[in-house]
Structure formats: C-alpha cells, structure tokens
C-alpha cells in the first residue's frame, strides 16, 4: 500500500513537471514567433525604403547618382542580412516545433506503455479472480461432500445403534 502511494506521488510529480516544461517550451515558442514577426515587419519596412530609394533621382536632369545607387544597394544588403536573421530564427522555431513533436511522441509512448501495463495488471487480476472462484467452488464441493459423508455416517451409526439396541432387547426378553 505504501509503495503504491509512493508510485502514485512520483507519477503525479513527473506529470506536473512535464506540464510545466511544456508550458515553458510553449512560451519560448511564442516568443520566437513574435521575434520572427518583428523581423518580417522590419523586412517589409526595408522594402518600402528600397522602393523609395529606387525612385530617388537626385542627379542632374532627374538621373540617379552613385550615392542613390549606393543607398539602394545598402538597403538591399540590409534586407539580405535581415533575411539571414529570419532564416536563422525560423530554424530555431522549427527546432522548438521538433522538440514539441518529440515530447508529444514521448508522452504518447509513455501513456501507451502505461496502458499496456494496466491492461496486463487487469488481466492478471481477472485470471487470479477466476482461479479463486474455481478454488472456492472446489472447497464448497468438498465441504458439501464432507457434510454428506458425515450425515451418512450419523445415519449408519444411528441405524447400527438401533439394531444393537433391538438385539440387546431381544436377548433380554
């Protein structure tokens, strides 16, 4: 009984810590998504700046100057760097997702194993219950046979006593 209580308490603590870990992991996943969304918003803003820089023509007769082209190229380089950051952060997000999938698979495997053990325990208890019922029926049958034999012996003894008493009476008379 004490061992069963310890096991139940241990199982409860494991489940509680797994749930806390899952909530922490989920919060980290959400933070990572927010970070990626912020990077995507920065990328959109940079593209707006890039579009404006392409239309900027500060040169003579409305032509682009080297500075205009350098500015456009610098914005484009910042977009590429931001894209690299986005890919890096997406990789982290996918790793979080993989960890979550692995946790779900592990939890499913653990639960399946527990279910199998419970089913095995139930099967053993059912088999033991059947054995005890069979033993009880045999014991009741033996007890009934004992009562029948005992009753038969009492009847035989009573009959012999009756016969002996009659013979004794017959000899006295």
mmCIF file of C-alpha atoms in Angstrom:
data_model
loop_
_atom_site.group_PDB
_atom_site.id
_atom_site.type_symbol
_atom_site.label_atom_id
_atom_site.label_comp_id
_atom_site.label_asym_id
_atom_site.label_seq_id
_atom_site.Cartn_x
_atom_site.Cartn_y
_atom_site.Cartn_z
ATOM 1 C CA UNK A 1 0.000 0.000 0.000
ATOM 2 C CA UNK A 2 2.812 2.381 0.945
ATOM 3 C CA UNK A 3 4.706 1.502 -2.220
ATOM 4 C CA UNK A 4 1.618 2.196 -4.340
ATOM 5 C CA UNK A 5 1.183 5.630 -2.710
ATOM 6 C CA UNK A 6 4.850 6.448 -3.398
ATOM 7 C CA UNK A 7 4.457 5.402 -7.038
ATOM 8 C CA UNK A 8 1.304 7.478 -7.457
ATOM 9 C CA UNK A 9 3.011 10.505 -5.895
ATOM 10 C CA UNK A 10 6.051 10.052 -8.148
ATOM 11 C CA UNK A 11 3.810 9.756 -11.219
ATOM 12 C CA UNK A 12 1.946 12.928 -10.197
ATOM 13 C CA UNK A 13 5.211 14.866 -9.771
ATOM 14 C CA UNK A 14 6.513 13.688 -13.146
ATOM 15 C CA UNK A 15 3.281 14.732 -14.857
ATOM 16 C CA UNK A 16 3.371 18.132 -13.129
ATOM 17 C CA UNK A 17 6.986 18.781 -14.158
ATOM 18 C CA UNK A 18 6.270 17.693 -17.743
ATOM 19 C CA UNK A 19 3.321 20.086 -17.917
ATOM 20 C CA UNK A 20 5.434 22.950 -16.508
ATOM 21 C CA UNK A 21 8.172 22.173 -19.058
ATOM 22 C CA UNK A 22 5.611 22.095 -21.868
ATOM 23 C CA UNK A 23 4.218 25.480 -20.791
ATOM 24 C CA UNK A 24 7.744 26.955 -20.651
ATOM 25 C CA UNK A 25 8.536 25.476 -24.041
ATOM 26 C CA UNK A 26 5.274 26.816 -25.456
ATOM 27 C CA UNK A 27 6.091 30.288 -24.111
ATOM 28 C CA UNK A 28 9.536 30.127 -25.728
ATOM 29 C CA UNK A 29 7.885 29.066 -28.979
ATOM 30 C CA UNK A 30 5.509 32.035 -28.814
ATOM 31 C CA UNK A 31 8.398 34.432 -28.083
ATOM 32 C CA UNK A 32 10.267 33.039 -31.070
ATOM 33 C CA UNK A 33 7.226 33.614 -33.286
ATOM 34 C CA UNK A 34 6.968 37.210 -32.072
ATOM 35 C CA UNK A 35 10.666 37.709 -32.826
ATOM 36 C CA UNK A 36 10.236 36.355 -36.365
ATOM 37 C CA UNK A 37 7.165 38.530 -36.942
ATOM 38 C CA UNK A 38 9.177 41.595 -35.841
ATOM 39 C CA UNK A 39 11.949 40.651 -38.295
ATOM 40 C CA UNK A 40 9.359 40.262 -41.067
ATOM 41 C CA UNK A 41 7.946 43.699 -40.271
ATOM 42 C CA UNK A 42 11.481 45.143 -40.438
ATOM 43 C CA UNK A 43 11.924 43.434 -43.796
ATOM 44 C CA UNK A 44 8.699 44.987 -45.116
ATOM 45 C CA UNK A 45 9.819 48.413 -43.898
ATOM 46 C CA UNK A 46 13.208 47.967 -45.574
ATOM 47 C CA UNK A 47 11.499 47.012 -48.829
ATOM 48 C CA UNK A 48 9.472 50.222 -48.600
ATOM 49 C CA UNK A 49 12.706 52.155 -48.141
ATOM 50 C CA UNK A 50 14.245 50.266 -51.051
ATOM 51 C CA UNK A 51 11.293 51.145 -53.311
ATOM 52 C CA UNK A 52 11.692 54.797 -52.354
ATOM 53 C CA UNK A 53 15.439 54.698 -52.965
ATOM 54 C CA UNK A 54 14.874 53.273 -56.452
ATOM 55 C CA UNK A 55 12.634 56.184 -57.331
ATOM 56 C CA UNK A 56 15.023 58.738 -55.788
ATOM 57 C CA UNK A 57 16.750 60.717 -58.546
ATOM 58 C CA UNK A 58 18.877 63.436 -57.087
ATOM 59 C CA UNK A 59 21.152 63.835 -60.089
ATOM 60 C CA UNK A 60 21.106 66.365 -62.896
ATOM 61 C CA UNK A 61 18.156 66.040 -65.252
ATOM 62 C CA UNK A 62 16.442 63.577 -62.848
ATOM 63 C CA UNK A 63 19.020 60.804 -63.155
ATOM 64 C CA UNK A 64 20.203 58.588 -60.313
ATOM 65 C CA UNK A 65 23.554 59.369 -58.826
ATOM 66 C CA UNK A 66 26.146 56.978 -57.480
ATOM 67 C CA UNK A 67 25.009 57.881 -53.965
ATOM 68 C CA UNK A 68 21.408 56.973 -54.885
ATOM 69 C CA UNK A 69 22.557 53.599 -56.225
ATOM 70 C CA UNK A 70 24.843 53.031 -53.186
ATOM 71 C CA UNK A 71 21.942 53.872 -50.873
ATOM 72 C CA UNK A 72 19.681 51.396 -52.728
ATOM 73 C CA UNK A 73 22.402 48.726 -52.598
ATOM 74 C CA UNK A 74 22.951 49.347 -48.870
ATOM 75 C CA UNK A 75 19.232 48.941 -48.187
ATOM 76 C CA UNK A 76 19.229 45.769 -50.295
ATOM 77 C CA UNK A 77 22.230 44.453 -48.302
ATOM 78 C CA UNK A 78 20.355 45.169 -45.040
ATOM 79 C CA UNK A 79 17.352 43.268 -46.433
ATOM 80 C CA UNK A 80 19.634 40.291 -47.218
ATOM 81 C CA UNK A 81 21.127 40.400 -43.704
ATOM 82 C CA UNK A 82 17.622 40.600 -42.233
ATOM 83 C CA UNK A 83 16.596 37.617 -44.387
ATOM 84 C CA UNK A 84 19.545 35.662 -42.988
ATOM 85 C CA UNK A 85 18.368 36.521 -39.465
ATOM 86 C CA UNK A 86 14.844 35.437 -40.375
ATOM 87 C CA UNK A 87 16.124 32.080 -41.665
ATOM 88 C CA UNK A 88 18.220 31.590 -38.530
ATOM 89 C CA UNK A 89 15.262 32.373 -36.280
ATOM 90 C CA UNK A 90 12.979 30.140 -38.365
ATOM 91 C CA UNK A 91 15.454 27.309 -37.826
ATOM 92 C CA UNK A 92 15.214 27.887 -34.060
ATOM 93 C CA UNK A 93 11.408 27.939 -34.349
ATOM 94 C CA UNK A 94 11.437 24.672 -36.290
ATOM 95 C CA UNK A 95 13.719 23.169 -33.636
ATOM 96 C CA UNK A 96 11.160 24.183 -30.995
ATOM 97 C CA UNK A 97 8.448 22.566 -33.065
ATOM 98 C CA UNK A 98 10.549 19.396 -33.433
ATOM 99 C CA UNK A 99 11.069 19.312 -29.672
ATOM 100 C CA UNK A 100 7.325 19.707 -29.141
ATOM 101 C CA UNK A 101 6.592 16.896 -31.590
ATOM 102 C CA UNK A 102 9.170 14.705 -29.847
ATOM 103 C CA UNK A 103 7.607 15.500 -26.467
ATOM 104 C CA UNK A 104 4.169 14.546 -27.757
ATOM 105 C CA UNK A 105 5.556 11.310 -29.177
ATOM 106 C CA UNK A 106 7.352 10.532 -25.907
ATOM 107 C CA UNK A 107 4.218 11.272 -23.903
ATOM 108 C CA UNK A 108 2.166 9.077 -26.236
ATOM 109 C CA UNK A 109 4.705 6.258 -25.902
ATOM 110 C CA UNK A 110 4.748 6.566 -22.110
ATOM 111 C CA UNK A 111 0.953 6.621 -21.957
ATOM 112 C CA UNK A 112 0.731 3.643 -24.296
ATOM 113 C CA UNK A 113 3.211 1.743 -22.137
ATOM 114 C CA UNK A 114 1.223 2.618 -19.008
ATOM 115 C CA UNK A 115 -1.994 1.475 -20.673
ATOM 116 C CA UNK A 116 -0.360 -1.808 -21.650
ATOM 117 C CA UNK A 117 0.849 -2.314 -18.080
ATOM 118 C CA UNK A 118 -2.619 -1.508 -16.709
ATOM 119 C CA UNK A 119 -4.174 -3.963 -19.159
ATOM 120 C CA UNK A 120 -1.658 -6.631 -18.119
ATOM 121 C CA UNK A 121 -2.385 -5.966 -14.438
ATOM 122 C CA UNK A 122 -6.141 -6.170 -15.068
ATOM 123 C CA UNK A 123 -5.659 -9.433 -16.981
ATOM 124 C CA UNK A 124 -3.605 -10.881 -14.117
ATOM 125 C CA UNK A 125 -6.252 -9.817 -11.606
ATOM 126 C CA UNK A 126 -9.021 -11.325 -13.730
ATOM 127 C CA UNK A 127 -7.076 -14.597 -14.015
ATOM 128 C CA UNK A 128 -6.438 -14.617 -10.267
ATOM 129 C CA UNK A 129 -10.120 -13.881 -9.615
ATOM 130 C CA UNK A 130 -11.108 -16.814 -11.856
ATOM 131 C CA UNK A 131 -8.645 -19.106 -10.027
ATOM 132 C CA UNK A 132 -10.052 -18.050 -6.651
ATOM 133 C CA UNK A 133 -13.624 -18.683 -7.845
ATOM 134 C CA UNK A 134 -12.625 -22.166 -9.021
ATOM 135 C CA UNK A 135 -10.904 -22.836 -5.676
ATOM 136 C CA UNK A 136 -13.972 -21.599 -3.803
ATOM 137 C CA UNK A 137 -16.250 -23.896 -5.839
ATOM 138 C CA UNK A 138 -13.949 -26.854 -5.140
ATOM 139 C CA UNK A 139 -13.860 -26.016 -1.458
ATOM 140 C CA UNK A 140 -17.660 -25.707 -1.301
ATOM 141 C CA UNK A 141 -17.952 -29.047 -3.126
ATOM 142 C CA UNK A 142 -15.528 -30.695 -0.659
ATOM 143 C CA UNK A 143 -17.426 -29.179 2.243
ATOM 144 C CA UNK A 144 -20.740 -30.492 0.848
ATOM 145 C CA UNK A 145 -19.200 -33.922 0.346
ATOM 146 C CA UNK A 146 -17.936 -33.822 3.951
ATOM 147 C CA UNK A 147 -21.430 -32.935 5.185
ATOM 148 C CA UNK A 148 -22.989 -35.717 3.113
ATOM 149 C CA UNK A 149 -20.452 -38.286 4.341
ATOM 150 C CA UNK A 150 -20.849 -37.029 7.911
ATOM 151 C CA UNK A 151 -24.640 -37.249 7.630
ATOM 152 C CA UNK A 152 -24.397 -40.728 6.101
ATOM 153 C CA UNK A 153 -22.103 -41.866 8.938
ATOM 154 C CA UNK A 154 -24.528 -40.447 11.512
ATOM 155 C CA UNK A 155 -27.397 -42.314 9.822
ATOM 156 C CA UNK A 156 -25.346 -45.538 9.677
ATOM 157 C CA UNK A 157 -24.307 -45.198 13.330
ATOM 158 C CA UNK A 158 -27.882 -44.460 14.349
ATOM 159 C CA UNK A 159 -29.069 -47.474 12.359
ATOM 160 C CA UNK A 160 -26.423 -49.730 13.915
ATOM 161 C CA UNK A 161 -27.267 -48.409 17.373
ATOM 162 C CA UNK A 162 -30.944 -49.125 16.687
ATOM 163 C CA UNK A 163 -30.146 -52.657 15.509
ATOM 164 C CA UNK A 164 -27.874 -53.287 18.504
ATOM 165 C CA UNK A 165 -30.497 -51.998 20.890
ATOM 166 C CA UNK A 166 -33.095 -54.302 19.314
ATOM 167 C CA UNK A 167 -30.754 -57.276 19.590
ATOM 168 C CA UNK A 168 -29.994 -56.424 23.186
ATOM 169 C CA UNK A 169 -33.736 -56.149 23.907
ATOM 170 C CA UNK A 170 -34.339 -59.397 22.072
ATOM 171 C CA UNK A 171 -31.667 -61.162 24.094
ATOM 172 C CA UNK A 172 -33.091 -59.849 27.389
ATOM 173 C CA UNK A 173 -36.575 -60.879 26.537
#
